[in-house]
Coordinates of C-alpha atoms in Angstrom, one line a residue:
M1 CA 0.0 0.0 0.0
T2 CA 3.1 2.4 0.5
E3 CA 3.7 2.3 -3.2
L4 CA 0.0 3.1 -3.8
R5 CA 0.2 6.0 -1.5
H6 CA 3.2 7.4 -3.2
R7 CA 1.6 7.0 -6.6
G8 CA -1.5 8.9 -5.2
A9 CA 0.8 11.7 -4.1
R10 CA 2.5 11.9 -7.6
D11 CA -0.6 11.6 -9.7
T12 CA -3.0 13.7 -7.6
D13 CA -5.7 15.6 -9.6
P14 CA -4.4 19.1 -10.4
A15 CA -7.7 20.4 -9.3
L16 CA -7.1 19.1 -5.8
Q17 CA -3.6 20.6 -5.8
Q18 CA -4.8 24.0 -6.4
Q19 CA -7.0 24.0 -3.3
P20 CA -6.0 26.6 -0.6
S21 CA -3.4 25.0 1.6
E22 CA -4.8 26.6 4.8
D23 CA -8.2 25.1 4.4
K24 CA -6.8 21.7 3.6
G25 CA -4.5 21.8 6.6
S26 CA -7.2 22.9 9.0
D27 CA -9.5 20.1 7.8
S28 CA -6.8 17.5 8.0
E29 CA -5.8 18.6 11.6
L30 CA -9.4 18.5 12.6
K31 CA -9.8 14.9 11.3
L32 CA -6.6 13.8 12.8
E33 CA -7.7 15.2 16.2
K34 CA -11.0 13.4 16.0
D35 CA -9.5 10.0 15.2
G36 CA -6.5 10.3 17.5
M37 CA -3.9 9.9 14.7
S38 CA -0.3 10.6 15.4
D39 CA 1.9 13.0 13.4
T40 CA 3.8 10.0 12.0
E41 CA 0.6 8.5 10.7
S42 CA -0.5 11.7 9.0
K43 CA 2.7 12.1 7.2
V44 CA 2.6 8.4 6.0
D45 CA -1.0 8.7 4.8
S46 CA -0.8 12.2 3.3
G47 CA -0.6 10.7 -0.2
V48 CA -4.1 9.0 0.1
P49 CA -6.9 11.2 -1.3
E50 CA -9.6 11.7 1.2
V51 CA -13.1 10.3 0.8
P52 CA -15.8 13.0 0.8
V53 CA -17.4 13.1 4.4
P54 CA -21.1 12.4 4.0
P55 CA -23.6 14.8 5.6
D56 CA -25.3 14.1 8.9
D57 CA -28.5 12.3 8.0
T58 CA -30.0 12.1 11.5
P59 CA -33.8 12.4 11.3
E60 CA -34.9 16.0 11.8
V61 CA -37.4 14.9 14.5
L62 CA -34.5 13.3 16.6
N63 CA -32.3 16.5 16.1
K64 CA -35.1 18.6 17.5
A65 CA -35.9 16.3 20.4
L66 CA -32.2 16.0 21.4
S67 CA -31.2 19.5 20.6
G68 CA -30.6 20.4 24.3
L69 CA -28.1 17.6 24.9
S70 CA -24.4 17.5 24.5
S71 CA -23.0 15.8 21.3
R72 CA -21.9 12.8 23.6
W73 CA -25.4 12.2 25.0
K74 CA -27.1 13.0 21.7
N75 CA -25.0 10.3 20.0
W76 CA -26.0 7.9 22.8
W77 CA -29.6 8.5 22.4
V78 CA -29.5 8.3 18.6
R79 CA -27.6 5.0 18.7
G80 CA -29.9 3.6 21.3
I81 CA -33.1 4.4 19.4
L82 CA -31.8 3.1 16.1
T83 CA -30.5 0.0 17.8
L84 CA -33.9 -0.8 19.3
A85 CA -35.4 -0.2 15.8
M86 CA -33.0 -2.7 14.1
I87 CA -33.5 -5.3 16.8
S88 CA -37.3 -4.9 16.3
F89 CA -36.7 -5.5 12.5
F90 CA -34.5 -8.5 13.2
F91 CA -37.3 -10.0 15.2
F92 CA -39.8 -9.3 12.4
I93 CA -37.8 -11.0 9.7
I94 CA -37.2 -14.1 12.0
Y95 CA -41.0 -14.3 12.2
L96 CA -41.3 -14.2 8.4
G97 CA -39.2 -17.4 8.1
P98 CA -36.0 -18.7 6.6
M99 CA -36.6 -17.7 3.0
V100 CA -36.9 -14.1 4.0
L101 CA -33.8 -14.4 6.0
M102 CA -31.9 -15.6 3.1
M103 CA -33.1 -12.7 1.0
I104 CA -32.1 -10.2 3.8
V105 CA -28.6 -11.8 3.9
L106 CA -28.3 -11.4 0.1
C107 CA -29.4 -7.7 0.3
V108 CA -26.9 -7.0 3.2
Q109 CA -24.2 -8.6 1.1
I110 CA -24.8 -6.4 -1.8
K111 CA -25.0 -3.3 0.2
C112 CA -21.8 -4.1 2.1
F113 CA -20.0 -4.7 -1.3
Q114 CA -21.3 -1.4 -2.7
E115 CA -20.0 0.5 0.3
I116 CA -16.5 -0.8 0.0
I117 CA -16.3 -0.5 -3.7
T118 CA -17.7 3.0 -3.4
I119 CA -14.8 3.9 -1.1
G120 CA -12.3 2.7 -3.7
Y121 CA -14.1 4.6 -6.4
S122 CA -14.4 7.8 -4.4
V123 CA -10.6 7.8 -3.6
Y124 CA -9.4 6.9 -7.1
H125 CA -12.1 8.2 -9.4
S126 CA -9.9 11.1 -10.7
Y127 CA -7.6 8.5 -12.4
H128 CA -10.6 7.5 -14.7
L129 CA -9.8 3.8 -14.4
P130 CA -11.7 2.1 -17.3
W131 CA -14.5 -0.5 -16.4
F132 CA -13.6 -0.5 -12.6
R133 CA -17.1 -0.4 -11.2
T134 CA -18.6 -2.4 -14.1
L135 CA -16.1 -5.2 -13.6
S136 CA -16.5 -5.1 -9.7
W137 CA -20.2 -5.7 -10.1
Y138 CA -19.7 -8.3 -12.8
F139 CA -17.4 -10.3 -10.5
L140 CA -20.0 -10.0 -7.7
L141 CA -22.6 -11.5 -10.0
C142 CA -20.1 -14.4 -11.1
V143 CA -19.4 -15.4 -7.5
N144 CA -23.0 -15.2 -6.3
Y145 CA -24.0 -17.4 -9.3
F146 CA -21.3 -19.9 -8.3
F147 CA -22.2 -20.0 -4.5
Y148 CA -26.0 -19.8 -4.8
G149 CA -25.9 -22.4 -7.6
E150 CA -24.0 -24.8 -5.3
T151 CA -26.5 -24.2 -2.6
V152 CA -29.5 -24.8 -4.9
T153 CA -27.9 -28.1 -6.1
D154 CA -27.4 -29.3 -2.5
Y155 CA -30.7 -28.3 -0.9
F156 CA -33.1 -28.3 -3.9
F157 CA -31.9 -31.5 -5.6
T158 CA -35.3 -33.0 -6.2
L159 CA -36.7 -29.7 -7.7
V160 CA -33.5 -29.4 -9.9
Q161 CA -33.9 -32.9 -11.2
R162 CA -37.6 -32.3 -12.0
E163 CA -36.9 -29.5 -14.4
E164 CA -34.8 -30.2 -17.5
P165 CA -33.2 -26.7 -17.8
L166 CA -32.2 -26.7 -14.1
R167 CA -30.8 -30.2 -14.4
I168 CA -28.5 -29.0 -17.2
L169 CA -27.4 -25.9 -15.4
S170 CA -26.7 -28.0 -12.3
K171 CA -24.7 -30.6 -14.3
Y172 CA -22.4 -27.9 -15.8
H173 CA -22.6 -25.4 -13.1
R174 CA -19.0 -25.1 -12.2
F175 CA -17.9 -24.9 -15.9
I176 CA -20.4 -22.2 -16.5
S177 CA -19.2 -20.4 -13.3
F178 CA -15.5 -20.6 -14.5
A179 CA -16.5 -19.4 -18.0
L180 CA -18.2 -16.3 -16.5
Y181 CA -15.2 -15.5 -14.4
L182 CA -12.8 -16.0 -17.2
T183 CA -14.8 -13.6 -19.3
G184 CA -14.4 -11.0 -16.6
F185 CA -10.8 -11.8 -16.3
C186 CA -10.2 -11.2 -20.0
M187 CA -12.1 -8.0 -19.8
F188 CA -9.9 -6.7 -17.1
V189 CA -6.7 -7.5 -19.1
L190 CA -8.2 -5.7 -22.1
S191 CA -9.0 -2.6 -20.0
L192 CA -5.3 -2.2 -18.8
V193 CA -4.0 1.2 -19.6
K194 CA -0.2 1.8 -19.7
K195 CA 0.0 4.7 -17.2
H196 CA -2.3 3.1 -14.7
Y197 CA -1.1 -0.6 -14.6
R198 CA -0.1 -0.7 -11.0
L199 CA -3.2 1.2 -9.7
Q200 CA -5.5 -1.1 -11.9
F201 CA -4.0 -4.3 -10.4
Y202 CA -4.4 -2.7 -6.9
M203 CA -8.1 -2.2 -7.7
F204 CA -8.4 -5.8 -9.1
G205 CA -7.0 -7.1 -5.8
W206 CA -9.4 -4.6 -4.0
T207 CA -12.4 -6.2 -5.6
H208 CA -11.3 -9.8 -5.0
V209 CA -10.6 -9.2 -1.3
T210 CA -13.9 -7.5 -1.0
L211 CA -15.6 -10.6 -2.6
L212 CA -13.6 -12.9 -0.2
I213 CA -14.7 -11.0 2.9
V214 CA -18.3 -10.2 2.0
V215 CA -19.7 -12.8 -0.5
T216 CA -17.9 -15.9 0.8
Q217 CA -18.8 -15.3 4.4
S218 CA -22.4 -14.3 3.7
H219 CA -22.7 -17.6 1.8
L220 CA -21.6 -19.4 5.0
I221 CA -24.3 -17.6 6.9
I222 CA -26.9 -19.2 4.6
H223 CA -25.3 -22.6 5.2
N224 CA -25.5 -22.1 9.0
L225 CA -29.2 -21.2 8.5
F226 CA -29.9 -24.5 6.8
E227 CA -28.5 -26.3 9.8
G228 CA -31.3 -24.8 12.0
M229 CA -32.3 -21.2 12.6
I230 CA -30.8 -21.4 16.1
W231 CA -27.3 -21.6 14.4
F232 CA -28.2 -18.4 12.7
I233 CA -29.9 -16.4 15.5
V234 CA -27.7 -17.2 18.4
P235 CA -24.3 -16.2 16.8
I236 CA -25.8 -13.1 15.4
S237 CA -27.5 -12.1 18.6
C238 CA -24.3 -12.7 20.6
V239 CA -22.4 -10.3 18.5
I240 CA -25.2 -7.8 18.8
C241 CA -25.3 -8.2 22.6
N242 CA -21.4 -7.9 22.9
D243 CA -21.6 -4.7 20.8
I244 CA -24.3 -3.2 22.8
M245 CA -22.9 -4.1 26.2
A246 CA -19.3 -3.3 25.4
Y247 CA -20.6 0.1 24.3
M248 CA -22.7 0.6 27.5
F249 CA -19.9 -0.5 29.8
G250 CA -17.4 1.7 27.9
F251 CA -19.7 4.7 27.9
F252 CA -20.3 4.7 31.7
F253 CA -17.1 3.0 33.1
G254 CA -14.6 3.2 30.4
R255 CA -11.2 4.6 31.5
T256 CA -8.5 2.4 30.0
P257 CA -7.9 2.4 26.2
L258 CA -8.0 -1.1 24.6
I259 CA -6.4 -0.6 21.2
K260 CA -5.0 2.4 19.2
L261 CA -6.9 1.5 16.0
S262 CA -10.1 2.3 17.9
P263 CA -9.4 4.9 20.6
K264 CA -13.0 4.8 22.0
K265 CA -12.7 1.1 22.9
T266 CA -11.8 0.4 26.4
W267 CA -10.9 -2.6 28.6
E268 CA -13.9 -1.9 30.8
G269 CA -16.2 -2.2 27.8
F270 CA -14.3 -5.3 26.5
I271 CA -14.5 -7.2 29.8
G272 CA -18.1 -6.1 30.6
G273 CA -19.2 -7.1 27.1
F274 CA -17.5 -10.6 27.5
F275 CA -19.4 -11.6 30.7
S276 CA -22.7 -10.1 29.5
T277 CA -22.5 -12.0 26.3
I278 CA -21.8 -15.3 27.9
V279 CA -24.8 -15.0 30.2
F280 CA -27.0 -13.8 27.4
G281 CA -25.9 -16.7 25.1
I282 CA -26.7 -19.3 27.7
M283 CA -30.1 -17.8 28.5
L284 CA -31.2 -17.3 24.7
S285 CA -30.0 -20.8 24.0
Y286 CA -32.2 -22.2 26.7
V287 CA -35.3 -20.4 25.4
M288 CA -34.7 -21.3 21.8
A289 CA -33.7 -24.9 22.2
G290 CA -37.2 -25.9 23.3
Y291 CA -38.8 -25.0 20.0
R292 CA -38.6 -27.1 16.9
Y293 CA -39.0 -24.1 14.7
F294 CA -35.6 -22.9 15.8
V295 CA -33.7 -26.2 16.2
C296 CA -34.8 -28.3 13.2
P297 CA -32.8 -28.1 10.0
V298 CA -34.4 -26.0 7.2
E299 CA -35.3 -28.4 4.5
F300 CA -37.2 -28.2 1.2
N301 CA -40.5 -30.0 1.1
N302 CA -41.0 -31.3 -2.4
D303 CA -44.7 -32.0 -2.0
S304 CA -45.6 -28.5 -1.0
N305 CA -42.6 -26.8 -2.8
S306 CA -41.8 -24.8 0.3
F307 CA -39.4 -24.8 3.3
Q308 CA -40.3 -26.7 6.3
V309 CA -38.7 -26.8 9.9
D310 CA -40.3 -29.7 11.5
C311 CA -38.4 -32.8 12.9
E312 CA -37.6 -34.8 16.0
P313 CA -35.0 -32.7 17.9
S314 CA -31.6 -34.3 18.1
D315 CA -29.9 -35.1 21.5
L316 CA -28.2 -31.7 21.2
F317 CA -31.6 -30.1 22.0
Q318 CA -32.8 -32.5 24.7
L319 CA -32.6 -31.6 28.4
Q320 CA -29.9 -33.6 30.2
D321 CA -28.6 -33.7 33.8
Y322 CA -25.0 -32.5 34.4
A323 CA -23.2 -33.0 37.7
L324 CA -21.5 -29.8 39.0
P325 CA -17.9 -29.8 40.1
S326 CA -17.5 -29.9 44.0
I327 CA -16.5 -26.2 44.1
M328 CA -19.7 -25.0 42.4
E329 CA -21.7 -27.6 44.4
S330 CA -20.4 -26.0 47.6
V331 CA -21.3 -22.6 46.6
T332 CA -24.8 -23.2 44.9
G333 CA -25.9 -26.2 47.0
W334 CA -26.9 -28.0 43.7
T335 CA -25.5 -31.4 42.8
T336 CA -26.8 -31.4 39.1
V337 CA -28.2 -28.9 36.7
H338 CA -30.6 -29.4 33.8
L339 CA -29.1 -28.1 30.6
Y340 CA -29.5 -28.5 26.8
P341 CA -26.1 -29.7 25.4
F342 CA -26.5 -26.8 22.9
Q343 CA -26.0 -24.4 25.9
I344 CA -22.6 -25.7 26.4
H345 CA -21.8 -25.0 22.7
S346 CA -23.3 -21.5 23.1
I347 CA -20.5 -20.7 25.6
A348 CA -17.9 -21.3 22.8
L349 CA -20.0 -19.2 20.4
S350 CA -20.4 -16.4 23.0
S351 CA -16.7 -16.5 23.9
F352 CA -15.7 -16.1 20.2
A353 CA -18.2 -13.4 19.7
S354 CA -16.8 -11.3 22.6
I355 CA -13.1 -12.1 22.3
V356 CA -12.3 -12.7 18.7
G357 CA -15.4 -11.1 17.1
P358 CA -14.3 -7.5 18.0
F359 CA -11.2 -8.0 15.9
G360 CA -13.4 -7.8 12.9
G361 CA -14.4 -4.3 14.0
F362 CA -10.7 -3.4 14.6
F363 CA -9.8 -4.6 11.2
A364 CA -12.6 -2.4 9.8
S365 CA -11.4 0.5 12.0
G366 CA -7.9 0.2 10.5
F367 CA -9.3 0.1 7.1
K368 CA -11.3 3.4 7.7
R369 CA -8.3 5.1 9.3
A370 CA -6.2 4.3 6.3
F371 CA -8.7 6.4 4.2
K372 CA -9.5 8.9 6.8
I373 CA -13.1 8.1 7.0
K374 CA -15.4 7.7 10.1
D375 CA -17.8 5.2 8.6
F376 CA -18.3 3.1 5.5
A377 CA -21.5 5.0 4.7
N378 CA -24.2 7.0 6.5
T379 CA -27.1 4.5 5.8
I380 CA -28.0 4.2 9.6
P381 CA -27.9 7.5 11.6
G382 CA -25.5 7.1 14.6
H383 CA -24.2 3.7 13.3
G384 CA -22.7 4.5 9.9
G385 CA -23.1 2.0 7.0
I386 CA -24.4 -1.5 6.8
M387 CA -20.8 -2.7 6.8
D388 CA -20.1 -0.9 10.1
R389 CA -22.7 -3.1 11.7
F390 CA -21.7 -6.4 10.0
D391 CA -17.9 -6.1 10.3
C392 CA -17.9 -8.6 13.2
Q393 CA -20.8 -10.7 11.8
Y394 CA -18.9 -12.1 8.9
L395 CA -16.0 -13.3 11.0
M396 CA -18.5 -14.9 13.3
A397 CA -20.2 -16.7 10.4
T398 CA -17.0 -18.4 9.3
F399 CA -16.3 -19.6 12.9
V400 CA -19.8 -21.0 13.2
N401 CA -19.5 -22.8 9.9
V402 CA -16.2 -24.4 10.9
Y403 CA -17.5 -25.2 14.4
I404 CA -20.5 -27.0 13.0
A405 CA -18.4 -29.0 10.5
S406 CA -15.8 -29.9 13.2
F407 CA -17.9 -30.7 16.2
I408 CA -21.6 -30.9 15.3
R409 CA -22.4 -32.2 11.7
G410 CA -22.2 -35.9 10.9
P411 CA -22.9 -37.7 7.6
N412 CA -26.1 -36.5 6.0
P413 CA -28.2 -39.5 4.7
S414 CA -30.4 -37.3 2.5
K415 CA -27.4 -36.1 0.5
V416 CA -26.0 -39.5 0.2
I417 CA -29.4 -40.7 -1.2
Q418 CA -29.3 -37.6 -3.6
Q419 CA -25.9 -38.6 -4.9
L420 CA -26.9 -42.3 -5.4
L421 CA -30.0 -41.2 -7.4
A422 CA -27.9 -39.3 -9.7
L423 CA -25.9 -42.4 -10.6
R424 CA -26.5 -44.7 -13.5
A425 CA -28.7 -47.8 -12.9
D426 CA -25.8 -50.3 -13.0
Q427 CA -23.8 -48.2 -10.6
Q428 CA -26.9 -48.1 -8.2
L429 CA -27.2 -51.8 -8.5
H430 CA -23.5 -52.3 -7.7
I431 CA -23.7 -50.1 -4.6
F432 CA -26.9 -52.0 -3.5
N433 CA -25.3 -55.4 -3.7
S434 CA -22.1 -54.1 -1.8
L435 CA -24.3 -52.6 1.0
K436 CA -26.3 -55.9 1.1
A437 CA -23.2 -58.0 1.4
H438 CA -21.8 -55.6 4.2
L439 CA -25.1 -55.8 6.2
T440 CA -25.3 -59.5 5.8
E441 CA -21.7 -59.9 7.0
K442 CA -22.5 -57.9 10.1
G443 CA -25.6 -59.9 10.8
L444 CA -27.9 -56.9 10.4
L445 CA -29.7 -57.9 7.1
P446 CA -31.3 -61.1 8.5
A447 CA -32.6 -59.2 11.5
L448 CA -34.1 -56.6 9.2
E449 CA -35.7 -59.4 7.0
E450 CA -37.2 -61.1 10.0
A451 CA -38.6 -57.7 11.3
T452 CA -40.1 -57.1 7.8
A453 CA -41.7 -60.6 7.8

C-alpha cells in the first residue's frame, strides 16, 4: 500500500492541488484530532486522497428532540433508538421465516459490497480507471452465481432434477461459473491502460478481497441457517449483545484504552461485554432450544414446494442432567443442573463473539483510518453504514460454519441418497449389492428381513 500512497501523491488531480493550503491543513488537523492519529501516521498517509465526508442524516425529529443535549449524550440516544429499531426489525424477519432471512442476507451482502467498492471509487475516481465499477459488479454476479448455484444443487436437488433446464445448469454449473469468471478476467486484461497498470492491479485485488470478505462469508451464513435457525440467530444475537454491552460499559465506566486502532474502545467495555455475552448466550440458547421451529434443519418439502422446519429434535436439544464440580456444588448447593447440550456449545459461540469477534471491528477501523473516514457510509444514523454493523458478523459466520463442520455435523443420509439417485442404474445396483453384502456380513440384514416378515 506504501507504493499506492506514493503513486497517489504523484498523480493527484491538479484540481485538488490547487485548493488553498490553509483550508486543507485545517480540515486535516481536525480529522486527525477526532481520530486520535499521530503526526507520523498523518505524514505516511498524506498521499491518500480523502473520501468525501457524507452529511449528517440524523432524522430531523431526533435532532429537534435532542437539541438540548451535548453531542456525547445526543449520540448515545440516537444510537440507542436506532439500535432498538434494528433489533425489532430483526425479530420481524425471523418471524417471516428462513426464506426471507436468506433474501435479507443477500441484500446486506450487496449493500456491504457497494459501500466498500464506493470507497475505492471515491478515492481513485480522478484516475478514470476504465471499467472499474462495471467489472467489480460483474465479478460480484459471477461469485454469487457460483455459490448460490451450489446451494440450490445441495438443498433443492429433487426440484432441480424435476426440471430439464435446471438439471442441465446443475450438471455444468462449475464450468459455467468458471467461463463467466474467465470472461471478466479477460475484460480486465483488455482494460489495462499503460500509465495506470499498477493502480489497476491494486483495484483488481481490492475487488477480489472484498468478494472474499463479503460474499464468501455471507454464503456461510446461509449454510448455517440451513443447519437450523438457532445456528443463525444465536451467533448473530451474541455479536449484537457484545456490541451493545461493550458500548454501555465503555460509555459509563470506560477509562483504560484497549487498542490504538479504535481509541474509543476500552478494557472496561471489552470485559463487561464478554461476561454479559456469555450470560446472554446461555439464556437465549435455553429459550430457543425448546422450540422445533428454531432447532430443526431448514429443508425443502418437495410436495408443498416450500421450506419446512419440523423434525424430531436431536440429542443436542434434549434436556440432560450434568453433575456440578465440587467447588460449584459447595457454592450453589446443587449437585446437578438441567441443561441443553447446545447451551454448552453456546459458551464457545459467545466467547468467540466477545473475544475474537471484535477484531473484525478493529480490522474495519484500521481500514477506515487508512482512508481517513469515520464510517463506511451514512445509511443508519449514529451507526454508519451496513458494513459498520456487520464487520464482526462475517468473522462470526466463518467460525460457526467451521465449528458445525468440526464438532456438530455428521454424515447426511439425505445427501447420500441424492448422490446415489444421480448415478446410472448399473452403478446403483453395484452399490446396493455391496451394501447388502456388508449388512449380511455384520448380521444386520437377516434381522431386518425377520422384522419385515
